[in-house]
Amino acid sequence: MQKRNDGGASFAATTPMQPGSAKPDPILIADQITRQFGGLTAVNVDHLEIQRGSITALIGPNGAGKTTFFNLLTGYDAPNSGTWSFNGLPLNGIPPHKVARLGMVRTFQLTKALYRLTVIENMALGARGQKGESVLKSVFPWIWRAQEAEIRIKATSILKNFKLLEKQDDFAAALSGGQRKLLEMARALMVEPEMVMLDEPMAGVNPALKQSLLEHIKELRTEGKTVLFVEHDMDMVHEISDWVIVMAQGEIIAEGTPASVMGNQQVIEAYLGAHHDLDLSEKEGA
Amino acid sequence: MDFLFIIQQTLGATIGVNTIIFALAAIGLNMHFGYTGLLNFGQAGFLAIGAYSVAVPVISFGVPLWVAFIIGIGNSILFALLLGVPTLRLRADYLAIVTIAAAEIVRQIARSATFNEWLGGSDGITGKFGKDFFDLNPFKEGLETPILRFNANDLWVVITGWILVAIIIFVMWLMVNSPWGRLMRAIREDEDAVRSLGKNVYLYKMQSLIIGGVIGSIGGFVYALSRQSVQPDNYGTALTFFAYTVLILGGAARVFSPIVGAMIFWFLIVFIEQVLREAVTNNVIPDWLIGVNQVGQIRFMLMGIGLMCLMIFRPQGIFGDKKELALDAKA
Ligand SMILES: Nc1ncnc2c1ncn2[C@@H]1O[C@H](COP(=O)(O)OP(=O)(O)OP(=O)(O)O)[C@@H](O)[C@H]1O
Ligand SMILES: [Mg+2]
């Protein structure tokens, strides 16, 4: 039986809607994370907690630092300062592949489908603990054949959900941009992550498919997984997220339920580019 | 013109020792470049290490030949680690630069006066270091047919060489068709994506570098044994680039392509040379156009033109899949 986790709904009601607010059961905690590119401070996050089992959206205008923050959290980039932990485990200096093995798996804004592998091969690659990936065992097919068959079964069932089953023997390069996005997300699920970090999963996906994708993301929450996703489509953010975090110019400027955040004056200004307002000078003074 | 002689020479070269050596060098590169996307421009260094590792221990230290083989494999693994540890975490181009330099360093060390006593300086090493191997030769006489001739020693080298190639190809076929091989191809496509799935890319690239390097050094064993000598200048950058030519001729990322590539490469070189030579000596081609001494250069020119045509009309190589090559343009 699957654990029904509605931590999402319940925590939102009791958590204060302010940047850096504490969550009842955080899976990810980040502190004092900064990342500079030359003179530009791309990320400057004081404190952030992500609630376990929730769907959290990370929004913000272009160049806000969302992707950079993802890169830092998943080990693809190193911060100038800061600490962060996943399930209580400090992640400083942990390389990307270990972060993924710990259960935090990401996708990329610029899709990284493996072009000259078929769709099913892309999927199978994601499976954990494959015996056949050991160089010595690889030459004895009977060692890994049964496991490979199981992996394929799992892969086809996920592909079916993502409407990619008919494409399973095509090269990933032959997919459309939207289909590649889907494939990347489906592949991430093969790793059986505890937390999925999706960088603009809906970009380029057609509306009909978007709807079914939303259902899949909700299903992940039902399975007890945590989802953190970056998205520009506010309707989608509204529809599925329990909690929204707003980033602008590297900082977290607001947190809260979708409804509260979208009415927030500071958020509206950030999106309209009114950076030189009184609000910002206050923030910088703080 | 003596057509029988042309056929004999060409056929002998097509399945001969050089084809085996270049096939092995290219099989190693296929692992590196074809399956993992590693740009190793120092394959000649691996062959040199293989060649010197069989000659030096036997001649200078009286070690049995089979021990020298093990030393050779060990040395090529060390060389791969030396190249890989600092570069495989960096962008792909660093490996290319480091390998091309390292292979030249190996050659320069080999021909330097400092180590003359063991490595023989620029003259290299000549001697009976292959005795243990040729003692096992069951053939008392060579092969003598109208279209194919090998002396007894060459016959032994060619037969054992092809058996070796067959074994290596078979093992490689098993590897690349396993989840391990899939992982390698995935690394070739996009390392970061593979990392995001929890795979230790660095470790796998190192495995590829070692395996391809060891196969190259086995090519070096054959090179040294077949000639009973090791000449440092045979292991220059030209060797690496010919090995790439062989690989691309056959079509990268196909298990058999290095063999076919090597056969075609040597077939063309020897065929063109023999035809030209016969034609010039028999005045079919007049002296003022091509002299006998120019044949050597002209065969490479023709070879170059042939390769250009191949790249224009069949860029995927003999075995490659054009559709797959087109996918390279990451649209
Ligand atoms: N490698 C880099 N070198 C220099 N500057 C960078 C680098 N990566 C990001 N930046 C800068 O950091 C800032 C944040 O970029 P980031 O990609 O994180 O934004 P984002 O919030 O993901 O935007 P978008 O919604 O457009 O994807 C930008 O101003 C960008 O120019
Ligand atoms: Mg981004």
PDB file of C-alpha atoms in Angstrom, chain A:
ATOM      1  CA  MET A   1       0.000   0.000   0.000  1.00  0.00           C
ATOM      2  CA  GLN A   2       1.230   3.447  -0.829  1.00  0.00           C
ATOM      3  CA  LYS A   3       1.698   6.010   1.861  1.00  0.00           C
ATOM      4  CA  ARG A   4      -0.610   8.930   1.264  1.00  0.00           C
ATOM      5  CA  ASN A   5       1.390  11.965   2.122  1.00  0.00           C
ATOM      6  CA  ASP A   6      -0.569  15.161   2.371  1.00  0.00           C
ATOM      7  CA  GLY A   7       2.135  17.022   4.240  1.00  0.00           C
ATOM      8  CA  GLY A   8       1.795  19.414   1.358  1.00  0.00           C
ATOM      9  CA  ALA A   9      -1.636  20.694   2.204  1.00  0.00           C
ATOM     10  CA  SER A  10      -1.345  20.673   5.967  1.00  0.00           C
ATOM     11  CA  PHE A  11       2.046  22.347   6.354  1.00  0.00           C
ATOM     12  CA  ALA A  12       1.062  25.248   4.133  1.00  0.00           C
ATOM     13  CA  ALA A  13      -1.660  26.318   6.482  1.00  0.00           C
ATOM     14  CA  THR A  14       0.592  26.525   9.507  1.00  0.00           C
ATOM     15  CA  THR A  15       3.843  27.811   8.005  1.00  0.00           C
ATOM     16  CA  PRO A  16       4.522  31.555   8.139  1.00  0.00           C
ATOM     17  CA  MET A  17       4.606  33.111   4.685  1.00  0.00           C
ATOM     18  CA  GLN A  18       7.943  34.822   4.774  1.00  0.00           C
ATOM     19  CA  PRO A  19      11.347  34.178   3.140  1.00  0.00           C
ATOM     20  CA  GLY A  20      13.300  31.498   4.952  1.00  0.00           C
ATOM     21  CA  SER A  21      10.418  30.247   7.063  1.00  0.00           C
ATOM     22  CA  ALA A  22      10.863  26.990   8.947  1.00  0.00           C
ATOM     23  CA  LYS A  23       8.939  23.917   7.759  1.00  0.00           C
ATOM     24  CA  PRO A  24       7.677  21.138  10.009  1.00  0.00           C
ATOM     25  CA  ASP A  25       9.620  18.366   8.251  1.00  0.00           C
ATOM     26  CA  PRO A  26      12.226  19.795   5.881  1.00  0.00           C
ATOM     27  CA  ILE A  27      13.982  17.392   3.479  1.00  0.00           C
ATOM     28  CA  LEU A  28      16.346  20.070   2.202  1.00  0.00           C
ATOM     29  CA  ILE A  29      17.844  22.918   4.237  1.00  0.00           C
ATOM     30  CA  ALA A  30      20.117  25.582   2.749  1.00  0.00           C
ATOM     31  CA  ASP A  31      22.017  28.263   4.650  1.00  0.00           C
ATOM     32  CA  GLN A  32      23.931  31.368   3.588  1.00  0.00           C
ATOM     33  CA  ILE A  33      24.481  30.147   0.033  1.00  0.00           C
ATOM     34  CA  THR A  34      26.157  32.636  -2.251  1.00  0.00           C
ATOM     35  CA  ARG A  35      27.523  32.297  -5.742  1.00  0.00           C
ATOM     36  CA  GLN A  36      29.292  35.097  -7.546  1.00  0.00           C
ATOM     37  CA  PHE A  37      30.181  35.297 -11.214  1.00  0.00           C
ATOM     38  CA  GLY A  38      32.776  38.028 -11.317  1.00  0.00           C
ATOM     39  CA  GLY A  39      31.032  41.045  -9.853  1.00  0.00           C
ATOM     40  CA  LEU A  40      27.558  39.567 -10.225  1.00  0.00           C
ATOM     41  CA  THR A  41      25.965  37.836  -7.265  1.00  0.00           C
ATOM     42  CA  ALA A  42      23.811  35.249  -8.975  1.00  0.00           C
ATOM     43  CA  VAL A  43      22.665  33.497  -5.803  1.00  0.00           C
ATOM     44  CA  ASN A  44      22.429  34.864  -2.285  1.00  0.00           C
ATOM     45  CA  VAL A  45      20.107  32.662  -0.248  1.00  0.00           C
ATOM     46  CA  ASP A  46      20.024  33.272   3.496  1.00  0.00           C
ATOM     47  CA  HIS A  47      17.952  30.345   4.599  1.00  0.00           C
ATOM     48  CA  LEU A  48      15.637  27.973   2.834  1.00  0.00           C
ATOM     49  CA  GLU A  49      13.751  24.851   3.806  1.00  0.00           C
ATOM     50  CA  ILE A  50      11.813  22.533   1.534  1.00  0.00           C
ATOM     51  CA  GLN A  51       9.014  20.533   3.062  1.00  0.00           C
ATOM     52  CA  ARG A  52       9.212  16.779   2.629  1.00  0.00           C
ATOM     53  CA  GLY A  53       6.455  15.350   0.462  1.00  0.00           C
ATOM     54  CA  SER A  54       5.389  18.693  -0.925  1.00  0.00           C
ATOM     55  CA  ILE A  55       5.337  20.173  -4.390  1.00  0.00           C
ATOM     56  CA  THR A  56       7.260  23.402  -4.189  1.00  0.00           C
ATOM     57  CA  ALA A  57       7.607  25.838  -7.052  1.00  0.00           C
ATOM     58  CA  LEU A  58      10.626  28.064  -7.457  1.00  0.00           C
ATOM     59  CA  ILE A  59       9.692  31.076  -9.537  1.00  0.00           C
ATOM     60  CA  GLY A  60      11.310  34.333 -10.461  1.00  0.00           C
ATOM     61  CA  PRO A  61      12.124  36.490 -13.448  1.00  0.00           C
ATOM     62  CA  ASN A  62      14.745  35.520 -16.031  1.00  0.00           C
ATOM     63  CA  GLY A  63      18.222  35.668 -14.592  1.00  0.00           C
ATOM     64  CA  ALA A  64      16.962  35.459 -11.008  1.00  0.00           C
ATOM     65  CA  GLY A  65      19.405  32.682 -10.228  1.00  0.00           C
ATOM     66  CA  LYS A  66      17.057  29.702 -10.165  1.00  0.00           C
ATOM     67  CA  THR A  67      19.111  27.461 -12.411  1.00  0.00           C
ATOM     68  CA  THR A  68      22.317  28.502 -10.686  1.00  0.00           C
ATOM     69  CA  PHE A  69      20.733  27.602  -7.340  1.00  0.00           C
ATOM     70  CA  PHE A  70      19.753  24.186  -8.733  1.00  0.00           C
ATOM     71  CA  ASN A  71      23.312  23.680  -9.934  1.00  0.00           C
ATOM     72  CA  LEU A  72      24.671  24.513  -6.500  1.00  0.00           C
ATOM     73  CA  LEU A  73      22.277  22.233  -4.643  1.00  0.00           C
ATOM     74  CA  THR A  74      22.990  19.266  -6.919  1.00  0.00           C
ATOM     75  CA  GLY A  75      26.773  19.606  -6.946  1.00  0.00           C
ATOM     76  CA  TYR A  76      27.141  20.819 -10.539  1.00  0.00           C
ATOM     77  CA  ASP A  77      28.552  24.101  -9.306  1.00  0.00           C
ATOM     78  CA  ALA A  78      30.282  25.088  -6.081  1.00  0.00           C
ATOM     79  CA  PRO A  79      29.072  28.054  -4.018  1.00  0.00           C
ATOM     80  CA  ASN A  80      31.369  30.781  -2.750  1.00  0.00           C
ATOM     81  CA  SER A  81      29.934  30.204   0.687  1.00  0.00           C
ATOM     82  CA  GLY A  82      27.160  28.332   2.393  1.00  0.00           C
ATOM     83  CA  THR A  83      26.037  24.945   3.629  1.00  0.00           C
ATOM     84  CA  TRP A  84      23.119  22.771   2.716  1.00  0.00           C
ATOM     85  CA  SER A  85      21.878  19.370   3.690  1.00  0.00           C
ATOM     86  CA  PHE A  86      19.562  16.735   2.278  1.00  0.00           C
ATOM     87  CA  ASN A  87      17.837  14.411   4.735  1.00  0.00           C
ATOM     88  CA  GLY A  88      20.166  15.803   7.377  1.00  0.00           C
ATOM     89  CA  LEU A  89      23.267  14.923   5.342  1.00  0.00           C
ATOM     90  CA  PRO A  90      25.588  17.851   4.570  1.00  0.00           C
ATOM     91  CA  LEU A  91      26.096  18.082   0.814  1.00  0.00           C
ATOM     92  CA  ASN A  92      29.047  20.464   0.626  1.00  0.00           C
ATOM     93  CA  GLY A  93      31.609  19.175  -1.842  1.00  0.00           C
ATOM     94  CA  ILE A  94      29.555  16.101  -2.732  1.00  0.00           C
ATOM     95  CA  PRO A  95      29.845  15.421  -6.492  1.00  0.00           C
ATOM     96  CA  PRO A  96      26.673  15.332  -8.632  1.00  0.00           C
ATOM     97  CA  HIS A  97      26.515  11.568  -9.056  1.00  0.00           C
ATOM     98  CA  LYS A  98      26.582  11.041  -5.300  1.00  0.00           C
ATOM     99  CA  VAL A  99      23.895  13.646  -4.784  1.00  0.00           C
ATOM    100  CA  ALA A 100      21.755  11.699  -7.247  1.00  0.00           C
ATOM    101  CA  ARG A 101      22.453   8.426  -5.456  1.00  0.00           C
ATOM    102  CA  LEU A 102      21.393  10.001  -2.177  1.00  0.00           C
ATOM    103  CA  GLY A 103      18.000  10.487  -3.771  1.00  0.00           C
ATOM    104  CA  MET A 104      18.038  14.030  -5.098  1.00  0.00           C
ATOM    105  CA  VAL A 105      17.723  13.848  -8.877  1.00  0.00           C
ATOM    106  CA  ARG A 106      17.476  16.806 -11.197  1.00  0.00           C
ATOM    107  CA  THR A 107      16.624  17.614 -14.779  1.00  0.00           C
ATOM    108  CA  PHE A 108      18.085  20.397 -16.864  1.00  0.00           C
ATOM    109  CA  GLN A 109      16.589  23.545 -18.294  1.00  0.00           C
ATOM    110  CA  LEU A 110      18.480  22.888 -21.537  1.00  0.00           C
ATOM    111  CA  THR A 111      17.345  19.343 -22.065  1.00  0.00           C
ATOM    112  CA  LYS A 112      20.020  16.710 -21.919  1.00  0.00           C
ATOM    113  CA  ALA A 113      18.613  13.793 -23.833  1.00  0.00           C
ATOM    114  CA  LEU A 114      21.320  11.342 -24.876  1.00  0.00           C
ATOM    115  CA  TYR A 115      20.849  11.730 -28.590  1.00  0.00           C
ATOM    116  CA  ARG A 116      22.460   8.676 -30.098  1.00  0.00           C
ATOM    117  CA  LEU A 117      20.893   6.365 -27.585  1.00  0.00           C
ATOM    118  CA  THR A 118      17.383   5.126 -28.152  1.00  0.00           C
ATOM    119  CA  VAL A 119      14.572   6.274 -25.903  1.00  0.00           C
ATOM    120  CA  ILE A 120      14.477   2.959 -24.075  1.00  0.00           C
ATOM    121  CA  GLU A 121      18.253   3.044 -23.617  1.00  0.00           C
ATOM    122  CA  ASN A 122      17.973   6.531 -22.166  1.00  0.00           C
ATOM    123  CA  MET A 123      15.487   5.146 -19.685  1.00  0.00           C
ATOM    124  CA  ALA A 124      17.383   1.984 -18.797  1.00  0.00           C
ATOM    125  CA  LEU A 125      20.464   4.030 -18.074  1.00  0.00           C
ATOM    126  CA  GLY A 126      18.697   5.660 -15.154  1.00  0.00           C
ATOM    127  CA  ALA A 127      18.197   2.443 -13.189  1.00  0.00           C
ATOM    128  CA  ARG A 128      20.237   2.027 -10.043  1.00  0.00           C
ATOM    129  CA  GLY A 129      22.630  -0.725  -9.014  1.00  0.00           C
ATOM    130  CA  GLN A 130      23.001  -2.347 -12.420  1.00  0.00           C
ATOM    131  CA  LYS A 131      25.242  -5.395 -12.333  1.00  0.00           C
ATOM    132  CA  GLY A 132      25.953  -5.060 -16.030  1.00  0.00           C
ATOM    133  CA  GLU A 133      27.513  -1.661 -15.508  1.00  0.00           C
ATOM    134  CA  SER A 134      30.514  -3.265 -13.860  1.00  0.00           C
ATOM    135  CA  VAL A 135      33.285  -3.649 -16.406  1.00  0.00           C
ATOM    136  CA  LEU A 136      34.075  -7.207 -15.344  1.00  0.00           C
ATOM    137  CA  LYS A 137      30.492  -8.426 -15.203  1.00  0.00           C
ATOM    138  CA  SER A 138      29.620  -6.770 -18.503  1.00  0.00           C
ATOM    139  CA  VAL A 139      31.226  -9.601 -20.465  1.00  0.00           C
ATOM    140  CA  PHE A 140      29.083 -12.262 -18.791  1.00  0.00           C
ATOM    141  CA  PRO A 141      25.583 -11.460 -20.034  1.00  0.00           C
ATOM    142  CA  TRP A 142      23.936 -14.186 -17.961  1.00  0.00           C
ATOM    143  CA  ILE A 143      24.874 -12.239 -14.819  1.00  0.00           C
ATOM    144  CA  TRP A 144      22.871  -9.161 -15.766  1.00  0.00           C
ATOM    145  CA  ARG A 145      20.276 -10.306 -18.272  1.00  0.00           C
ATOM    146  CA  ALA A 146      17.477 -10.919 -15.788  1.00  0.00           C
ATOM    147  CA  GLN A 147      18.012  -7.574 -14.107  1.00  0.00           C
ATOM    148  CA  GLU A 148      18.076  -5.856 -17.477  1.00  0.00           C
ATOM    149  CA  ALA A 149      14.719  -7.419 -18.338  1.00  0.00           C
ATOM    150  CA  GLU A 150      13.204  -6.041 -15.126  1.00  0.00           C
ATOM    151  CA  ILE A 151      14.640  -2.626 -15.875  1.00  0.00           C
ATOM    152  CA  ARG A 152      13.064  -2.648 -19.322  1.00  0.00           C
ATOM    153  CA  ILE A 153       9.679  -3.538 -17.873  1.00  0.00           C
ATOM    154  CA  LYS A 154       9.872  -0.663 -15.445  1.00  0.00           C
ATOM    155  CA  ALA A 155      11.087   1.661 -18.178  1.00  0.00           C
ATOM    156  CA  THR A 156       8.244   0.783 -20.523  1.00  0.00           C
ATOM    157  CA  SER A 157       5.658   1.351 -17.825  1.00  0.00           C
ATOM    158  CA  ILE A 158       7.009   4.847 -17.134  1.00  0.00           C
ATOM    159  CA  LEU A 159       7.286   5.573 -20.860  1.00  0.00           C
ATOM    160  CA  LYS A 160       3.646   4.631 -21.235  1.00  0.00           C
ATOM    161  CA  ASN A 161       2.679   7.224 -18.642  1.00  0.00           C
ATOM    162  CA  PHE A 162       4.639   9.834 -20.518  1.00  0.00           C
ATOM    163  CA  LYS A 163       3.145   8.873 -23.888  1.00  0.00           C
ATOM    164  CA  LEU A 164       6.527   7.904 -25.259  1.00  0.00           C
ATOM    165  CA  LEU A 165       6.078   4.172 -25.573  1.00  0.00           C
ATOM    166  CA  GLU A 166       5.723   4.176 -29.371  1.00  0.00           C
ATOM    167  CA  LYS A 167       9.016   6.037 -29.563  1.00  0.00           C
ATOM    168  CA  GLN A 168      10.960   3.594 -27.446  1.00  0.00           C
ATOM    169  CA  ASP A 169      13.197   2.341 -30.243  1.00  0.00           C
ATOM    170  CA  ASP A 170      13.831   5.739 -31.832  1.00  0.00           C
ATOM    171  CA  PHE A 171      16.978   7.694 -31.180  1.00  0.00           C
ATOM    172  CA  ALA A 172      16.383  10.421 -28.619  1.00  0.00           C
ATOM    173  CA  ALA A 173      17.613  12.902 -31.219  1.00  0.00           C
ATOM    174  CA  ALA A 174      14.553  12.078 -33.297  1.00  0.00           C
ATOM    175  CA  LEU A 175      12.197  13.347 -30.589  1.00  0.00           C
ATOM    176  CA  SER A 176      10.667  16.802 -30.581  1.00  0.00           C
ATOM    177  CA  GLY A 177      11.817  19.353 -28.030  1.00  0.00           C
ATOM    178  CA  GLY A 178       8.811  18.760 -25.807  1.00  0.00           C
ATOM    179  CA  GLN A 179       9.184  14.992 -26.025  1.00  0.00           C
ATOM    180  CA  ARG A 180      12.802  15.300 -24.950  1.00  0.00           C
ATOM    181  CA  LYS A 181      11.677  17.217 -21.872  1.00  0.00           C
ATOM    182  CA  LEU A 182       9.293  14.395 -21.087  1.00  0.00           C
ATOM    183  CA  LEU A 183      11.973  11.797 -21.661  1.00  0.00           C
ATOM    184  CA  GLU A 184      14.341  13.581 -19.329  1.00  0.00           C
ATOM    185  CA  MET A 185      11.765  13.659 -16.576  1.00  0.00           C
ATOM    186  CA  ALA A 186      10.814  10.031 -17.149  1.00  0.00           C
ATOM    187  CA  ARG A 187      14.491   9.072 -17.040  1.00  0.00           C
ATOM    188  CA  ALA A 188      14.978  10.897 -13.744  1.00  0.00           C
ATOM    189  CA  LEU A 189      12.188   8.785 -12.275  1.00  0.00           C
ATOM    190  CA  MET A 190      14.105   5.622 -13.189  1.00  0.00           C
ATOM    191  CA  VAL A 191      16.600   6.595 -10.472  1.00  0.00           C
ATOM    192  CA  GLU A 192      13.781   6.279  -7.911  1.00  0.00           C
ATOM    193  CA  PRO A 193      14.533   9.638  -6.361  1.00  0.00           C
ATOM    194  CA  GLU A 194      13.231  10.826  -3.036  1.00  0.00           C
ATOM    195  CA  MET A 195      13.297  14.370  -4.297  1.00  0.00           C
ATOM    196  CA  VAL A 196      12.926  15.461  -7.912  1.00  0.00           C
ATOM    197  CA  MET A 197      14.208  18.829  -9.034  1.00  0.00           C
ATOM    198  CA  LEU A 198      12.756  19.870 -12.362  1.00  0.00           C
ATOM    199  CA  ASP A 199      14.113  22.908 -14.189  1.00  0.00           C
ATOM    200  CA  GLU A 200      11.247  24.149 -16.350  1.00  0.00           C
ATOM    201  CA  PRO A 201       9.666  20.744 -17.034  1.00  0.00           C
ATOM    202  CA  MET A 202       6.783  22.213 -19.007  1.00  0.00           C
ATOM    203  CA  ALA A 203       8.688  24.443 -21.379  1.00  0.00           C
ATOM    204  CA  GLY A 204       7.696  23.444 -24.903  1.00  0.00           C
ATOM    205  CA  VAL A 205       5.210  20.781 -23.839  1.00  0.00           C
ATOM    206  CA  ASN A 206       1.801  21.106 -25.508  1.00  0.00           C
ATOM    207  CA  PRO A 207      -1.222  22.001 -23.352  1.00  0.00           C
ATOM    208  CA  ALA A 208      -2.949  18.623 -23.574  1.00  0.00           C
ATOM    209  CA  LEU A 209       0.155  16.793 -22.481  1.00  0.00           C
ATOM    210  CA  LYS A 210       0.842  19.414 -19.827  1.00  0.00           C
ATOM    211  CA  GLN A 211      -2.330  18.426 -18.108  1.00  0.00           C
ATOM    212  CA  SER A 212      -1.364  14.778 -17.926  1.00  0.00           C
ATOM    213  CA  LEU A 213       2.140  15.729 -16.853  1.00  0.00           C
ATOM    214  CA  LEU A 214       0.665  17.715 -13.991  1.00  0.00           C
ATOM    215  CA  GLU A 215      -1.156  14.592 -12.902  1.00  0.00           C
ATOM    216  CA  HIS A 216       2.115  12.667 -12.944  1.00  0.00           C
ATOM    217  CA  ILE A 217       3.780  15.261 -10.779  1.00  0.00           C
ATOM    218  CA  LYS A 218       0.901  15.125  -8.319  1.00  0.00           C
ATOM    219  CA  GLU A 219       1.242  11.377  -8.316  1.00  0.00           C
ATOM    220  CA  LEU A 220       4.853  11.736  -7.261  1.00  0.00           C
ATOM    221  CA  ARG A 221       3.628  13.564  -4.182  1.00  0.00           C
ATOM    222  CA  THR A 222       1.158  10.768  -3.522  1.00  0.00           C
ATOM    223  CA  GLU A 223       4.060   8.355  -3.595  1.00  0.00           C
ATOM    224  CA  GLY A 224       5.700  10.437  -0.891  1.00  0.00           C
ATOM    225  CA  LYS A 225       8.286  12.069  -3.138  1.00  0.00           C
ATOM    226  CA  THR A 226       9.250  15.705  -2.863  1.00  0.00           C
ATOM    227  CA  VAL A 227       9.136  17.868  -5.962  1.00  0.00           C
ATOM    228  CA  LEU A 228      10.916  21.173  -6.416  1.00  0.00           C
ATOM    229  CA  PHE A 229      10.377  22.709  -9.804  1.00  0.00           C
ATOM    230  CA  VAL A 230      11.233  25.902 -11.640  1.00  0.00           C
ATOM    231  CA  GLU A 231       8.457  27.208 -13.834  1.00  0.00           C
ATOM    232  CA  HIS A 232       7.402  30.377 -15.587  1.00  0.00           C
ATOM    233  CA  ASP A 233       3.862  29.239 -16.321  1.00  0.00           C
ATOM    234  CA  MET A 234       1.864  30.696 -13.442  1.00  0.00           C
ATOM    235  CA  ASP A 235      -1.245  28.678 -14.176  1.00  0.00           C
ATOM    236  CA  MET A 236       0.680  25.534 -13.688  1.00  0.00           C
ATOM    237  CA  VAL A 237       2.335  26.838 -10.541  1.00  0.00           C
ATOM    238  CA  HIS A 238      -1.073  27.719  -9.224  1.00  0.00           C
ATOM    239  CA  GLU A 239      -2.561  24.396 -10.058  1.00  0.00           C
ATOM    240  CA  ILE A 240      -0.136  21.961  -8.519  1.00  0.00           C
ATOM    241  CA  SER A 241       2.139  23.611  -6.022  1.00  0.00           C
ATOM    242  CA  ASP A 242       1.607  23.516  -2.282  1.00  0.00           C
ATOM    243  CA  TRP A 243       4.174  26.182  -1.737  1.00  0.00           C
ATOM    244  CA  VAL A 244       5.884  28.812  -3.852  1.00  0.00           C
ATOM    245  CA  ILE A 245       9.302  30.360  -3.394  1.00  0.00           C
ATOM    246  CA  VAL A 246      10.101  33.535  -5.277  1.00  0.00           C
ATOM    247  CA  MET A 247      13.617  34.450  -6.249  1.00  0.00           C
ATOM    248  CA  ALA A 248      14.774  37.751  -7.667  1.00  0.00           C
ATOM    249  CA  GLN A 249      18.330  38.863  -8.246  1.00  0.00           C
ATOM    250  CA  GLY A 250      19.653  35.854  -6.404  1.00  0.00           C
ATOM    251  CA  GLU A 251      17.639  36.350  -3.231  1.00  0.00           C
ATOM    252  CA  ILE A 252      14.490  34.768  -1.934  1.00  0.00           C
ATOM    253  CA  ILE A 253      12.049  37.621  -1.743  1.00  0.00           C
ATOM    254  CA  ALA A 254       8.853  35.801  -0.870  1.00  0.00           C
ATOM    255  CA  GLU A 255       7.455  32.437   0.155  1.00  0.00           C
ATOM    256  CA  GLY A 256       3.948  31.214   0.648  1.00  0.00           C
ATOM    257  CA  THR A 257       0.940  29.536  -0.868  1.00  0.00           C
ATOM    258  CA  PRO A 258       0.415  30.222  -4.576  1.00  0.00           C
ATOM    259  CA  ALA A 259      -2.438  32.620  -3.903  1.00  0.00           C
ATOM    260  CA  SER A 260      -0.597  34.651  -1.292  1.00  0.00           C
ATOM    261  CA  VAL A 261       2.595  34.930  -3.326  1.00  0.00           C
ATOM    262  CA  MET A 262       0.874  36.112  -6.460  1.00  0.00           C
ATOM    263  CA  GLY A 263      -0.784  38.929  -4.598  1.00  0.00           C
ATOM    264  CA  ASN A 264       2.504  39.988  -3.018  1.00  0.00           C
ATOM    265  CA  GLN A 265       3.497  43.535  -4.030  1.00  0.00           C
ATOM    266  CA  GLN A 266       7.218  42.769  -3.978  1.00  0.00           C
ATOM    267  CA  VAL A 267       6.746  39.786  -6.262  1.00  0.00           C
ATOM    268  CA  ILE A 268       4.770  41.790  -8.751  1.00  0.00           C
ATOM    269  CA  GLU A 269       7.449  44.445  -8.797  1.00  0.00           C
ATOM    270  CA  ALA A 270      10.196  41.908  -9.256  1.00  0.00           C
ATOM    271  CA  TYR A 271       8.387  40.554 -12.306  1.00  0.00           C
ATOM    272  CA  LEU A 272       7.742  43.975 -13.715  1.00  0.00           C
ATOM    273  CA  GLY A 273      11.395  44.858 -13.285  1.00  0.00           C
ATOM    274  CA  ALA A 274      10.803  47.679 -10.812  1.00  0.00           C
ATOM    275  CA  HIS A 275      14.069  46.907  -9.073  1.00  0.00           C
ATOM    276  CA  HIS A 276      14.900  50.443  -8.069  1.00  0.00           C
ATOM    277  CA  ASP A 277      11.949  50.912  -5.842  1.00  0.00           C
ATOM    278  CA  LEU A 278      11.995  51.656  -2.192  1.00  0.00           C
ATOM    279  CA  ASP A 279      11.405  47.961  -1.447  1.00  0.00           C
ATOM    280  CA  LEU A 280      14.727  46.866  -2.806  1.00  0.00           C
ATOM    281  CA  SER A 281      16.759  49.529  -1.029  1.00  0.00           C
ATOM    282  CA  GLU A 282      15.173  48.378   2.203  1.00  0.00           C
ATOM    283  CA  LYS A 283      16.138  44.824   1.408  1.00  0.00           C
ATOM    284  CA  GLU A 284      19.723  45.700   0.621  1.00  0.00           C
ATOM    285  CA  GLY A 285      19.988  47.707   3.814  1.00  0.00           C
ATOM    286  CA  ALA A 286      18.851  44.732   5.852  1.00  0.00           C
TER     287      ALA A 286
END
